[in-house]
Amino acid sequence: LPSSIDLAQNFTFTGTVAGAGGGKILQVVSQNFQTESSTNSSTYSDTGLTVNITPSATSSKVLVMVAMGMGYTSNGTESRFKLLRDSTDLSEFIINMGLDASGGGSALNYLDTPNTTSQKTYKVQFKRNSGSGNCYICVNNSGATITAMEIGA
């Protein structure tokens, strides 16, 4: 057996490579959302950010990444967002956005272990957490994206 290899050479492998470990990206699905959306409700409602993914193995993990474009609140209102897998709450976060349409943005990354090969739906909901005004995302159609990446074990 050789004790070293020349990494400047090209190698062709068949079968599996022992010790390579997991963490391979198996699939990526993404949805862009361009429509301004608002709520004045103190109960959660859908933002429109939704993506479906069907894991290929029960041992896979799913990395969900959400990036929301400009948003704002009126009358000092605080926004609360949550990420769900189907009807299961995964993560909640509060955003204190600016009081004008010059906005800002927010991002969320969440590593999920769905333990299934059935289709899963990830979505973002929002509500007015405090104050009396409206909460907005995608102001002036600034856009938002939700991406789900299946990561092999």
PDB file of N, CA, C and O in Angstrom, residues 91-146:
ATOM      1  N   SER A  91     -38.762  27.771  14.666  1.00  0.00           N
ATOM      2  CA  SER A  91     -37.998  28.888  15.201  1.00  0.00           C
ATOM      3  C   SER A  91     -38.843  30.157  15.130  1.00  0.00           C
ATOM      4  O   SER A  91     -39.558  30.376  14.158  1.00  0.00           O
ATOM      5  N   GLU A  92     -38.746  30.989  16.173  1.00  0.00           N
ATOM      6  CA  GLU A  92     -39.420  32.285  16.173  1.00  0.00           C
ATOM      7  C   GLU A  92     -38.369  33.367  16.327  1.00  0.00           C
ATOM      8  O   GLU A  92     -37.372  33.183  17.005  1.00  0.00           O
ATOM      9  N   PHE A  93     -38.615  34.504  15.686  1.00  0.00           N
ATOM     10  CA  PHE A  93     -37.688  35.614  15.820  1.00  0.00           C
ATOM     11  C   PHE A  93     -38.439  36.924  15.718  1.00  0.00           C
ATOM     12  O   PHE A  93     -39.435  37.034  15.020  1.00  0.00           O
ATOM     13  N   ILE A  94     -37.971  37.907  16.467  1.00  0.00           N
ATOM     14  CA  ILE A  94     -38.574  39.237  16.498  1.00  0.00           C
ATOM     15  C   ILE A  94     -37.721  40.166  15.652  1.00  0.00           C
ATOM     16  O   ILE A  94     -36.491  40.126  15.708  1.00  0.00           O
ATOM     17  N   ILE A  95     -38.394  40.997  14.883  1.00  0.00           N
ATOM     18  CA  ILE A  95     -37.679  41.985  14.086  1.00  0.00           C
ATOM     19  C   ILE A  95     -38.241  43.358  14.421  1.00  0.00           C
ATOM     20  O   ILE A  95     -39.436  43.598  14.288  1.00  0.00           O
ATOM     21  N   ASN A  96     -37.385  44.226  14.896  1.00  0.00           N
ATOM     22  CA  ASN A  96     -37.755  45.624  15.108  1.00  0.00           C
ATOM     23  C   ASN A  96     -37.297  46.398  13.886  1.00  0.00           C
ATOM     24  O   ASN A  96     -36.166  46.847  13.809  1.00  0.00           O
ATOM     25  N   MET A  97     -38.166  46.478  12.915  1.00  0.00           N
ATOM     26  CA  MET A  97     -37.823  47.149  11.664  1.00  0.00           C
ATOM     27  C   MET A  97     -38.010  48.646  11.816  1.00  0.00           C
ATOM     28  O   MET A  97     -38.625  49.119  12.749  1.00  0.00           O
ATOM     29  N   GLY A  98     -37.489  49.370  10.855  1.00  0.00           N
ATOM     30  CA  GLY A  98     -37.615  50.815  10.860  1.00  0.00           C
ATOM     31  C   GLY A  98     -39.048  51.274  10.649  1.00  0.00           C
ATOM     32  O   GLY A  98     -39.925  50.495  10.300  1.00  0.00           O
ATOM     33  N   LEU A  99     -39.279  52.534  10.855  1.00  0.00           N
ATOM     34  CA  LEU A  99     -40.622  53.101  10.744  1.00  0.00           C
ATOM     35  C   LEU A  99     -40.872  53.743   9.389  1.00  0.00           C
ATOM     36  O   LEU A  99     -41.827  54.480   9.222  1.00  0.00           O
ATOM     37  N   ASP A 100     -40.043  53.467   8.404  1.00  0.00           N
ATOM     38  CA  ASP A 100     -40.309  53.992   7.070  1.00  0.00           C
ATOM     39  C   ASP A 100     -39.921  52.946   6.037  1.00  0.00           C
ATOM     40  O   ASP A 100     -39.325  51.937   6.358  1.00  0.00           O
ATOM     41  N   ALA A 101     -40.275  53.195   4.807  1.00  0.00           N
ATOM     42  CA  ALA A 101     -40.099  52.201   3.748  1.00  0.00           C
ATOM     43  C   ALA A 101     -38.663  52.070   3.269  1.00  0.00           C
ATOM     44  O   ALA A 101     -38.412  51.331   2.338  1.00  0.00           O
ATOM     45  N   SER A 102     -37.713  52.787   3.902  1.00  0.00           N
ATOM     46  CA  SER A 102     -36.318  52.580   3.541  1.00  0.00           C
ATOM     47  C   SER A 102     -35.816  51.284   4.149  1.00  0.00           C
ATOM     48  O   SER A 102     -34.793  50.766   3.765  1.00  0.00           O
ATOM     49  N   GLY A 103     -36.551  50.776   5.116  1.00  0.00           N
ATOM     50  CA  GLY A 103     -36.498  49.405   5.576  1.00  0.00           C
ATOM     51  C   GLY A 103     -35.197  48.877   6.107  1.00  0.00           C
ATOM     52  O   GLY A 103     -34.544  49.469   6.920  1.00  0.00           O
ATOM     53  N   GLY A 104     -34.852  47.739   5.667  1.00  0.00           N
ATOM     54  CA  GLY A 104     -33.765  46.935   6.155  1.00  0.00           C
ATOM     55  C   GLY A 104     -34.033  45.531   5.680  1.00  0.00           C
ATOM     56  O   GLY A 104     -34.698  45.325   4.681  1.00  0.00           O
ATOM     57  N   GLY A 105     -33.610  44.560   6.405  1.00  0.00           N
ATOM     58  CA  GLY A 105     -33.859  43.185   6.014  1.00  0.00           C
ATOM     59  C   GLY A 105     -33.534  42.256   7.152  1.00  0.00           C
ATOM     60  O   GLY A 105     -33.108  42.679   8.224  1.00  0.00           O
ATOM     61  N   SER A 106     -33.772  40.994   6.918  1.00  0.00           N
ATOM     62  CA  SER A 106     -33.528  39.998   7.941  1.00  0.00           C
ATOM     63  C   SER A 106     -33.178  38.681   7.281  1.00  0.00           C
ATOM     64  O   SER A 106     -33.572  38.421   6.145  1.00  0.00           O
ATOM     65  N   ALA A 107     -32.445  37.848   8.001  1.00  0.00           N
ATOM     66  CA  ALA A 107     -32.094  36.519   7.505  1.00  0.00           C
ATOM     67  C   ALA A 107     -32.191  35.524   8.649  1.00  0.00           C
ATOM     68  O   ALA A 107     -31.991  35.873   9.814  1.00  0.00           O
ATOM     69  N   LEU A 108     -32.539  34.304   8.301  1.00  0.00           N
ATOM     70  CA  LEU A 108     -32.635  33.215   9.268  1.00  0.00           C
ATOM     71  C   LEU A 108     -32.071  31.962   8.628  1.00  0.00           C
ATOM     72  O   LEU A 108     -32.383  31.661   7.471  1.00  0.00           O
ATOM     73  N   ASN A 109     -31.237  31.239   9.360  1.00  0.00           N
ATOM     74  CA  ASN A 109     -30.748  29.924   8.943  1.00  0.00           C
ATOM     75  C   ASN A 109     -31.166  28.925  10.004  1.00  0.00           C
ATOM     76  O   ASN A 109     -30.999  29.189  11.200  1.00  0.00           O
ATOM     77  N   TYR A 110     -31.707  27.788   9.580  1.00  0.00           N
ATOM     78  CA  TYR A 110     -32.161  26.779  10.529  1.00  0.00           C
ATOM     79  C   TYR A 110     -31.822  25.405   9.973  1.00  0.00           C
ATOM     80  O   TYR A 110     -32.186  25.066   8.844  1.00  0.00           O
ATOM     81  N   LEU A 111     -31.112  24.588  10.778  1.00  0.00           N
ATOM     82  CA  LEU A 111     -30.757  23.232  10.382  1.00  0.00           C
ATOM     83  C   LEU A 111     -31.757  22.274  11.001  1.00  0.00           C
ATOM     84  O   LEU A 111     -31.839  22.141  12.219  1.00  0.00           O
ATOM     85  N   ASP A 112     -32.547  21.610  10.152  1.00  0.00           N
ATOM     86  CA  ASP A 112     -33.633  20.742  10.597  1.00  0.00           C
ATOM     87  C   ASP A 112     -33.271  19.279  10.356  1.00  0.00           C
ATOM     88  O   ASP A 112     -32.497  18.954   9.453  1.00  0.00           O
ATOM     89  N   THR A 113     -33.824  18.409  11.186  1.00  0.00           N
ATOM     90  CA  THR A 113     -33.687  16.965  11.032  1.00  0.00           C
ATOM     91  C   THR A 113     -35.090  16.379  10.915  1.00  0.00           C
ATOM     92  O   THR A 113     -35.687  15.977  11.915  1.00  0.00           O
ATOM     93  N   PRO A 114     -35.652  16.343   9.708  1.00  0.00           N
ATOM     94  CA  PRO A 114     -37.042  15.906   9.568  1.00  0.00           C
ATOM     95  C   PRO A 114     -37.258  14.402   9.732  1.00  0.00           C
ATOM     96  O   PRO A 114     -38.383  13.964   9.965  1.00  0.00           O
ATOM     97  N   ASN A 115     -36.210  13.573   9.610  1.00  0.00           N
ATOM     98  CA  ASN A 115     -36.297  12.112   9.792  1.00  0.00           C
ATOM     99  C   ASN A 115     -37.382  11.472   8.937  1.00  0.00           C
ATOM    100  O   ASN A 115     -38.175  10.660   9.412  1.00  0.00           O
ATOM    101  N   THR A 116     -37.425  11.816   7.662  1.00  0.00           N
ATOM    102  CA  THR A 116     -38.444  11.277   6.768  1.00  0.00           C
ATOM    103  C   THR A 116     -37.981  11.365   5.326  1.00  0.00           C
ATOM    104  O   THR A 116     -37.053  12.113   5.013  1.00  0.00           O
ATOM    105  N   THR A 117     -38.648  10.598   4.463  1.00  0.00           N
ATOM    106  CA  THR A 117     -38.470  10.744   3.023  1.00  0.00           C
ATOM    107  C   THR A 117     -39.764  11.250   2.388  1.00  0.00           C
ATOM    108  O   THR A 117     -39.926  11.194   1.174  1.00  0.00           O
ATOM    109  N   SER A 118     -40.673  11.740   3.208  1.00  0.00           N
ATOM    110  CA  SER A 118     -41.912  12.338   2.711  1.00  0.00           C
ATOM    111  C   SER A 118     -41.692  13.829   2.466  1.00  0.00           C
ATOM    112  O   SER A 118     -40.867  14.465   3.126  1.00  0.00           O
ATOM    113  N   GLN A 119     -42.460  14.384   1.536  1.00  0.00           N
ATOM    114  CA  GLN A 119     -42.343  15.813   1.245  1.00  0.00           C
ATOM    115  C   GLN A 119     -42.614  16.641   2.484  1.00  0.00           C
ATOM    116  O   GLN A 119     -43.536  16.379   3.241  1.00  0.00           O
ATOM    117  N   LYS A 120     -41.790  17.651   2.692  1.00  0.00           N
ATOM    118  CA  LYS A 120     -41.946  18.590   3.800  1.00  0.00           C
ATOM    119  C   LYS A 120     -42.112  19.990   3.220  1.00  0.00           C
ATOM    120  O   LYS A 120     -41.469  20.341   2.236  1.00  0.00           O
ATOM    121  N   THR A 121     -42.966  20.770   3.850  1.00  0.00           N
ATOM    122  CA  THR A 121     -43.198  22.151   3.455  1.00  0.00           C
ATOM    123  C   THR A 121     -42.657  23.060   4.544  1.00  0.00           C
ATOM    124  O   THR A 121     -43.047  22.942   5.706  1.00  0.00           O
ATOM    125  N   TYR A 122     -41.751  23.949   4.154  1.00  0.00           N
ATOM    126  CA  TYR A 122     -41.215  24.952   5.067  1.00  0.00           C
ATOM    127  C   TYR A 122     -41.826  26.293   4.682  1.00  0.00           C
ATOM    128  O   TYR A 122     -41.894  26.630   3.495  1.00  0.00           O
ATOM    129  N   LYS A 123     -42.281  27.047   5.680  1.00  0.00           N
ATOM    130  CA  LYS A 123     -42.867  28.347   5.385  1.00  0.00           C
ATOM    131  C   LYS A 123     -42.613  29.318   6.523  1.00  0.00           C
ATOM    132  O   LYS A 123     -42.315  28.927   7.641  1.00  0.00           O
ATOM    133  N   VAL A 124     -42.745  30.606   6.183  1.00  0.00           N
ATOM    134  CA  VAL A 124     -42.568  31.682   7.150  1.00  0.00           C
ATOM    135  C   VAL A 124     -43.911  32.362   7.367  1.00  0.00           C
ATOM    136  O   VAL A 124     -44.622  32.676   6.410  1.00  0.00           O
ATOM    137  N   GLN A 125     -44.248  32.570   8.632  1.00  0.00           N
ATOM    138  CA  GLN A 125     -45.448  33.320   9.000  1.00  0.00           C
ATOM    139  C   GLN A 125     -45.031  34.548   9.794  1.00  0.00           C
ATOM    140  O   GLN A 125     -43.921  34.607  10.323  1.00  0.00           O
ATOM    141  N   PHE A 126     -45.935  35.535   9.879  1.00  0.00           N
ATOM    142  CA  PHE A 126     -45.633  36.718  10.677  1.00  0.00           C
ATOM    143  C   PHE A 126     -46.896  37.248  11.329  1.00  0.00           C
ATOM    144  O   PHE A 126     -48.005  36.879  10.996  1.00  0.00           O
ATOM    145  N   LYS A 127     -46.648  38.108  12.352  1.00  0.00           N
ATOM    146  CA  LYS A 127     -47.748  38.746  13.064  1.00  0.00           C
ATOM    147  C   LYS A 127     -47.244  40.045  13.681  1.00  0.00           C
ATOM    148  O   LYS A 127     -46.038  40.280  13.781  1.00  0.00           O
ATOM    149  N   ARG A 128     -48.194  40.867  14.093  1.00  0.00           N
ATOM    150  CA  ARG A 128     -47.887  42.067  14.867  1.00  0.00           C
ATOM    151  C   ARG A 128     -47.712  41.596  16.301  1.00  0.00           C
ATOM    152  O   ARG A 128     -48.596  41.022  16.902  1.00  0.00           O
ATOM    153  N   ASN A 129     -46.528  41.829  16.856  1.00  0.00           N
ATOM    154  CA  ASN A 129     -46.223  41.367  18.207  1.00  0.00           C
ATOM    155  C   ASN A 129     -46.596  42.408  19.257  1.00  0.00           C
ATOM    156  O   ASN A 129     -47.008  42.066  20.352  1.00  0.00           O
ATOM    157  N   SER A 130     -46.432  43.670  18.928  1.00  0.00           N
ATOM    158  CA  SER A 130     -46.798  44.755  19.838  1.00  0.00           C
ATOM    159  C   SER A 130     -47.053  45.999  19.009  1.00  0.00           C
ATOM    160  O   SER A 130     -46.686  46.063  17.843  1.00  0.00           O
ATOM    161  N   GLY A 131     -47.688  46.982  19.608  1.00  0.00           N
ATOM    162  CA  GLY A 131     -48.038  48.200  18.890  1.00  0.00           C
ATOM    163  C   GLY A 131     -49.362  48.029  18.167  1.00  0.00           C
ATOM    164  O   GLY A 131     -50.041  47.006  18.287  1.00  0.00           O
ATOM    165  N   SER A 132     -49.711  49.022  17.383  1.00  0.00           N
ATOM    166  CA  SER A 132     -51.019  48.992  16.737  1.00  0.00           C
ATOM    167  C   SER A 132     -50.951  49.113  15.223  1.00  0.00           C
ATOM    168  O   SER A 132     -51.980  49.090  14.551  1.00  0.00           O
ATOM    169  N   GLY A 133     -49.759  49.216  14.663  1.00  0.00           N
ATOM    170  CA  GLY A 133     -49.629  49.421  13.222  1.00  0.00           C
ATOM    171  C   GLY A 133     -49.502  48.129  12.435  1.00  0.00           C
ATOM    172  O   GLY A 133     -49.744  47.040  12.949  1.00  0.00           O
ATOM    173  N   ASN A 134     -49.103  48.273  11.194  1.00  0.00           N
ATOM    174  CA  ASN A 134     -48.914  47.139  10.293  1.00  0.00           C
ATOM    175  C   ASN A 134     -47.456  46.712  10.248  1.00  0.00           C
ATOM    176  O   ASN A 134     -46.559  47.528  10.441  1.00  0.00           O
ATOM    177  N   CYS A 135     -47.240  45.447   9.941  1.00  0.00           N
ATOM    178  CA  CYS A 135     -45.914  44.888   9.688  1.00  0.00           C
ATOM    179  C   CYS A 135     -45.847  44.551   8.198  1.00  0.00           C
ATOM    180  O   CYS A 135     -46.783  43.973   7.651  1.00  0.00           O
ATOM    181  N   TYR A 136     -44.732  44.889   7.550  1.00  0.00           N
ATOM    182  CA  TYR A 136     -44.589  44.691   6.109  1.00  0.00           C
ATOM    183  C   TYR A 136     -43.315  43.918   5.804  1.00  0.00           C
ATOM    184  O   TYR A 136     -42.310  44.060   6.491  1.00  0.00           O
ATOM    185  N   ILE A 137     -43.358  43.139   4.711  1.00  0.00           N
ATOM    186  CA  ILE A 137     -42.142  42.582   4.120  1.00  0.00           C
ATOM    187  C   ILE A 137     -42.189  42.865   2.622  1.00  0.00           C
ATOM    188  O   ILE A 137     -43.246  43.139   2.071  1.00  0.00           O
ATOM    189  N   CYS A 138     -41.052  42.794   1.984  1.00  0.00           N
ATOM    190  CA  CYS A 138     -40.920  43.015   0.540  1.00  0.00           C
ATOM    191  C   CYS A 138     -41.457  44.379   0.122  1.00  0.00           C
ATOM    192  O   CYS A 138     -42.137  44.514  -0.900  1.00  0.00           O
ATOM    193  N   VAL A 139     -41.147  45.385   0.903  1.00  0.00           N
ATOM    194  CA  VAL A 139     -41.600  46.736   0.597  1.00  0.00           C
ATOM    195  C   VAL A 139     -41.073  47.142  -0.773  1.00  0.00           C
ATOM    196  O   VAL A 139     -39.919  46.871  -1.112  1.00  0.00           O
ATOM    197  N   ASN A 140     -41.921  47.762  -1.561  1.00  0.00           N
ATOM    198  CA  ASN A 140     -41.576  48.158  -2.930  1.00  0.00           C
ATOM    199  C   ASN A 140     -41.101  46.958  -3.745  1.00  0.00           C
ATOM    200  O   ASN A 140     -40.232  47.074  -4.594  1.00  0.00           O
ATOM    201  N   ASN A 141     -41.672  45.793  -3.430  1.00  0.00           N
ATOM    202  CA  ASN A 141     -41.346  44.533  -4.121  1.00  0.00           C
ATOM    203  C   ASN A 141     -39.847  44.222  -4.078  1.00  0.00           C
ATOM    204  O   ASN A 141     -39.262  43.760  -5.045  1.00  0.00           O
ATOM    205  N   SER A 142     -39.246  44.472  -2.901  1.00  0.00           N
ATOM    206  CA  SER A 142     -37.802  44.284  -2.731  1.00  0.00           C
ATOM    207  C   SER A 142     -37.387  42.820  -2.715  1.00  0.00           C
ATOM    208  O   SER A 142     -36.236  42.514  -2.905  1.00  0.00           O
ATOM    209  N   GLY A 143     -38.312  41.921  -2.462  1.00  0.00           N
ATOM    210  CA  GLY A 143     -38.029  40.501  -2.583  1.00  0.00           C
ATOM    211  C   GLY A 143     -37.651  39.804  -1.297  1.00  0.00           C
ATOM    212  O   GLY A 143     -37.211  40.416  -0.335  1.00  0.00           O
ATOM    213  N   ALA A 144     -37.877  38.520  -1.317  1.00  0.00           N
ATOM    214  CA  ALA A 144     -37.505  37.620  -0.224  1.00  0.00           C
ATOM    215  C   ALA A 144     -37.281  36.249  -0.851  1.00  0.00           C
ATOM    216  O   ALA A 144     -37.816  35.941  -1.922  1.00  0.00           O
ATOM    217  N   THR A 145     -36.488  35.437  -0.190  1.00  0.00           N
ATOM    218  CA  THR A 145     -36.167  34.103  -0.696  1.00  0.00           C
ATOM    219  C   THR A 145     -36.177  33.108   0.441  1.00  0.00           C
ATOM    220  O   THR A 145     -35.688  33.412   1.537  1.00  0.00           O
ATOM    221  N   ILE A 146     -36.716  31.918   0.175  1.00  0.00           N
ATOM    222  CA  ILE A 146     -36.592  30.801   1.103  1.00  0.00           C
ATOM    223  C   ILE A 146     -35.941  29.659   0.321  1.00  0.00           C
ATOM    224  O   ILE A 146     -36.368  29.337  -0.790  1.00  0.00           O
TER     225      ILE A 146
END
